[in-house]
Coordinates of C-alpha atoms in Angstrom, one line a residue:
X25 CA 0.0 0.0 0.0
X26 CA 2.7 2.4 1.3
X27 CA 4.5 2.1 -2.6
X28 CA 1.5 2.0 -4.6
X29 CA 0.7 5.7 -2.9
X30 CA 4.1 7.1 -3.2
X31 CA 5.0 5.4 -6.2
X32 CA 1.2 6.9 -7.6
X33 CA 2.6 10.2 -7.1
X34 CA 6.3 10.1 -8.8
X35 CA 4.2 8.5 -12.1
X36 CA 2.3 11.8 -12.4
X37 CA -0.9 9.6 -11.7
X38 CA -3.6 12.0 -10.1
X39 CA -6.0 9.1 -8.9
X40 CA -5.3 8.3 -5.5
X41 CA -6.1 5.5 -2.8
X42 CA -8.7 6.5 -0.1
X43 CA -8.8 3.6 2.0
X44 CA -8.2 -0.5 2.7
X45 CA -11.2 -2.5 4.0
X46 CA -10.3 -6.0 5.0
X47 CA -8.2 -7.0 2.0
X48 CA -9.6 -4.2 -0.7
X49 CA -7.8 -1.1 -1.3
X50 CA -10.7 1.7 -2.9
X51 CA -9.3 4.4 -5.2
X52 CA -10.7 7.5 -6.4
X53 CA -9.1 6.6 -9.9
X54 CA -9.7 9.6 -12.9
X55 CA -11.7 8.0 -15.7
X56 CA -9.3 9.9 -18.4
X57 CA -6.1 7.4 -16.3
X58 CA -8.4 4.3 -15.3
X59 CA -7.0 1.8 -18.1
X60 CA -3.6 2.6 -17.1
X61 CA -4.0 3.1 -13.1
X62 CA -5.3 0.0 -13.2
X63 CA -2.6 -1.3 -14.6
X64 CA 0.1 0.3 -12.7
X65 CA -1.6 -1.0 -9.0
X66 CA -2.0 -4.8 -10.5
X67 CA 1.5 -4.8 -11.2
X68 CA 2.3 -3.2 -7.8
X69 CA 0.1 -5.7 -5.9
X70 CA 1.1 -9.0 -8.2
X71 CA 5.0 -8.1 -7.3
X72 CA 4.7 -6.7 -3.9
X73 CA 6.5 -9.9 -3.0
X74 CA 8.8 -12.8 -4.1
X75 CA 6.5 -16.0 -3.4
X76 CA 6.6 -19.8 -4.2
X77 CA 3.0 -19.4 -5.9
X78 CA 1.9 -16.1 -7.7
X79 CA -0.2 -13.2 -6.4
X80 CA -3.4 -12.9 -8.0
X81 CA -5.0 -9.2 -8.1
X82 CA -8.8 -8.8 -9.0
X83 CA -10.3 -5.2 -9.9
X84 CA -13.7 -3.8 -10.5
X85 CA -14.8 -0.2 -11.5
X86 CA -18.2 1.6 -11.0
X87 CA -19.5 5.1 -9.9
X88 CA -19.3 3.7 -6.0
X89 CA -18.0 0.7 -3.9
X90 CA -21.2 -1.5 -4.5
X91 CA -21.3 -1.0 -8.4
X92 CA -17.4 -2.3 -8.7
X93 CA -18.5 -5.5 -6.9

């Protein structure tokens, strides 16, 4: 979490995380930078560590938290 944010700012990105609930992380993501935010925090979360099996990263999108379910 702590890289995604700081790393979100040195790409120029100007969607941001808001908060983590259980194991979700919710971003106020731009539409005009949501193809390639969403990108940029898969690959951040699928190589946050070095593990025998890999990382798997889901997303969803929508207006609010219930509609990216």
């Amino acid at each position: 979490m702590i890289n995604i944010a700081n790393d979100t700012k040195k790409q120029g990105f100007r969607s941001k995380m808001l908060l983590q609930v259980h194991d979700e992380l919710v971003f106020d993501a731009r539409k005009d930078e949501l193809v390639e935010f969403t990108e940029f925090v898969v690959d951040k979360m699928e190589h946050a560590v070095q593990i025998a099996v890999p990382l798997e990263v889901d997303t969803g999108t929508g207006e609010n938290w219930l509609q990216a379910h």
